[in-house]
Coordinates of C-alpha atoms in Angstrom, one line a residue:
X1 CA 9.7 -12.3 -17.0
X2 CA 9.2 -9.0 -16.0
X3 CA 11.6 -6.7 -14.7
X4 CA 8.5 -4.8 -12.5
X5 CA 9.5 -5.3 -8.5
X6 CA 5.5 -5.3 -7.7
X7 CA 5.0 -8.6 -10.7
X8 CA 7.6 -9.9 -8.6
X9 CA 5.8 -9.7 -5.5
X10 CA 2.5 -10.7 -7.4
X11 CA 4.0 -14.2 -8.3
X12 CA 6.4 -14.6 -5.0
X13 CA 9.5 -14.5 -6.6
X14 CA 10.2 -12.0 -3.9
X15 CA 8.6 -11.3 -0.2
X16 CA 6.9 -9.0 0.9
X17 CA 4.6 -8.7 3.9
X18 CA 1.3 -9.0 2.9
X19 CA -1.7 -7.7 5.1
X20 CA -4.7 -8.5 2.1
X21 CA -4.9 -10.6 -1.0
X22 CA -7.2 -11.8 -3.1
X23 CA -8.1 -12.5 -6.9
X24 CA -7.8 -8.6 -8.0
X25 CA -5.3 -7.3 -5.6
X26 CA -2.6 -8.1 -3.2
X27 CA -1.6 -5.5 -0.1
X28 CA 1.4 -5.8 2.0
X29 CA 3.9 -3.0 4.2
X30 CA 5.6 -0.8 1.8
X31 CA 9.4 -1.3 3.0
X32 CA 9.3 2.6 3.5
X33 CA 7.3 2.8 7.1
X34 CA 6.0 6.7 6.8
X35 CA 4.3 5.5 9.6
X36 CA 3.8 2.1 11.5
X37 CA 1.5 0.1 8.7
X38 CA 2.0 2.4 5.4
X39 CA 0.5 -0.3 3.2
X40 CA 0.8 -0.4 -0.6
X41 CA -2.4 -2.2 -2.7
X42 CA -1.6 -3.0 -5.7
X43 CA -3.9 -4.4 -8.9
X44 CA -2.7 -7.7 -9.9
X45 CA -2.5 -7.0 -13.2
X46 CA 0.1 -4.8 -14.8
X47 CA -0.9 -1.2 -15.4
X48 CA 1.4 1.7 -15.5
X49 CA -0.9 4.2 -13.8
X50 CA -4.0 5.8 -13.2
X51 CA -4.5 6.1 -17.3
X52 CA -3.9 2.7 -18.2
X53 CA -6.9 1.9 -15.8
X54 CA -10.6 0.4 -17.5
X55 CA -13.9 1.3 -15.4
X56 CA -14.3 -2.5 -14.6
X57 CA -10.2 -2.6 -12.9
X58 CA -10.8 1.0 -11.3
X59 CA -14.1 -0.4 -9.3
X60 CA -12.4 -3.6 -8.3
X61 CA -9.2 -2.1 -7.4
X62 CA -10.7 0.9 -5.5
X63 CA -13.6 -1.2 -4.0
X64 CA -10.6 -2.8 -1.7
X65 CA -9.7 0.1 -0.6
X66 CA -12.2 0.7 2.3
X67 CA -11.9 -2.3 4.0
X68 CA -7.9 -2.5 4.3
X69 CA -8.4 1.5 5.5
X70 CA -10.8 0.0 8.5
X71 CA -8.0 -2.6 9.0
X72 CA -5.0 -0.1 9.4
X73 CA -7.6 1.6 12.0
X74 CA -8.6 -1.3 13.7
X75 CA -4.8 -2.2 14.2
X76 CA -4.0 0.2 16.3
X77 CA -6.5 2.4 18.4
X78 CA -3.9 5.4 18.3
X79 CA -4.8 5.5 14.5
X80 CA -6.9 8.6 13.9
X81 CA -7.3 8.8 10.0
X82 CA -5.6 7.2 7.1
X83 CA -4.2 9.4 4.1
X84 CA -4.5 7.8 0.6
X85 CA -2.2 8.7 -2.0
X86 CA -2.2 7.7 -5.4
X87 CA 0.7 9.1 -7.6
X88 CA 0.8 8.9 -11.6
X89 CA 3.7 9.4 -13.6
X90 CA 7.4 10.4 -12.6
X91 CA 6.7 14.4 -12.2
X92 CA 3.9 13.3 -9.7
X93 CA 6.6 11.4 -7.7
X94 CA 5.5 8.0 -9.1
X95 CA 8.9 6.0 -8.3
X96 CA 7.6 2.3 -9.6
X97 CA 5.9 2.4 -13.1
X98 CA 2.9 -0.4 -11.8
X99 CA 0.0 1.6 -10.4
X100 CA -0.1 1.4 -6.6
X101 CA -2.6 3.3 -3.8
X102 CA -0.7 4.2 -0.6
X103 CA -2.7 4.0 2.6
X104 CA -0.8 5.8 5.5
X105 CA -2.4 5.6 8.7
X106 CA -1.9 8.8 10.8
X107 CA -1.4 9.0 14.8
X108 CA -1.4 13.0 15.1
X109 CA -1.6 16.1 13.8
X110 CA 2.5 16.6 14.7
X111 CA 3.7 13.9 12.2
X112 CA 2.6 16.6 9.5
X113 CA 2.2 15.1 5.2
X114 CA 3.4 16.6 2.4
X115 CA 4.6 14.7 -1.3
X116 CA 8.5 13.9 0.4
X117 CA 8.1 12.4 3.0
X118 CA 11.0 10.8 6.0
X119 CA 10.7 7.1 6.1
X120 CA 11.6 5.0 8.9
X121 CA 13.5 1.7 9.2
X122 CA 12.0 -1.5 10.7
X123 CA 13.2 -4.6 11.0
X124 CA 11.5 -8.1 8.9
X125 CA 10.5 -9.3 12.4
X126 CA 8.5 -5.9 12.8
X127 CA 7.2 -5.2 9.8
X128 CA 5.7 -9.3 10.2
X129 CA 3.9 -8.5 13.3
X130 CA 3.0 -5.3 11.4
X131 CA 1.6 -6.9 8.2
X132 CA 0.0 -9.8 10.6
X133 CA -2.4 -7.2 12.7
X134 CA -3.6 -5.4 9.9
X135 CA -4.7 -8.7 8.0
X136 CA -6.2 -10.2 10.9
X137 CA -8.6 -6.3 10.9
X138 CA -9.3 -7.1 7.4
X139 CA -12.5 -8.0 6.1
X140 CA -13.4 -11.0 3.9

């Protein structure tokens, strides 16, 4: 059994609130709202990071990508742009050693981005009806 929090998710030993899912990939709310729908996708098999990735897994993965971006727009017509982060290896601020692609959807130009960002707290009933308009925008 691994020890990896996003395995866990992977196999449901643990919830999460997942917005996409499919044979490659699963998608849901990281628990760390930067802003309303900051959604983690994460390859369904284990790889550490960016370097652990073949071309075949790095096409499949990052083929996904575009259509949960459309969704987080599609959500909410105050979304203006989405930022996508990927970070790989602890100096790069990588805090969970399974490769994961942030996608942050933006509202203005005030809420500002660097690499530390403030997080805010939602409750499970919000981040549900989160994770529930963003799937119901993605394509399948």
């Amino acid at each position: 059994m691994s020890d990896c929090i996003f395995d866990k998710i992977i196999s449901k030993e643990i919830p999460a609130h997942i917005v996409y899912e499919d044979e490659v990939v699963i998608a849901f709310l990281d628990l760390g709202q930067v802003t309303p729908g900051h959604t983690l996708v994460v390859p369904k098999k284990h790889v550490k990071d960016i370097f652990e990735y073949d071309e075949e897994l790095a096409a499949a993965v990052f083929s996904r990508i575009p259509k949960i971006a459309r969704a987080l727009k599609a959500m909410n017509p105050d979304v203006k742009g989405v930022n996508i982060l990927n970070n790989n290896g602890e100096v790069a601020f990588q805090s969970v050693f399974h490769s994961h692609i942030h996608l942050i959807p933006r509202y203005k130009h005030e809420e500002g981005f660097g690499l530390k960002w403030e997080t805010h707290d939602y409750s499970h009933e919000e981040l549900a009806n989160i994770a529930q308009n963003i799937a119901k925008h993605v394509e399948g």
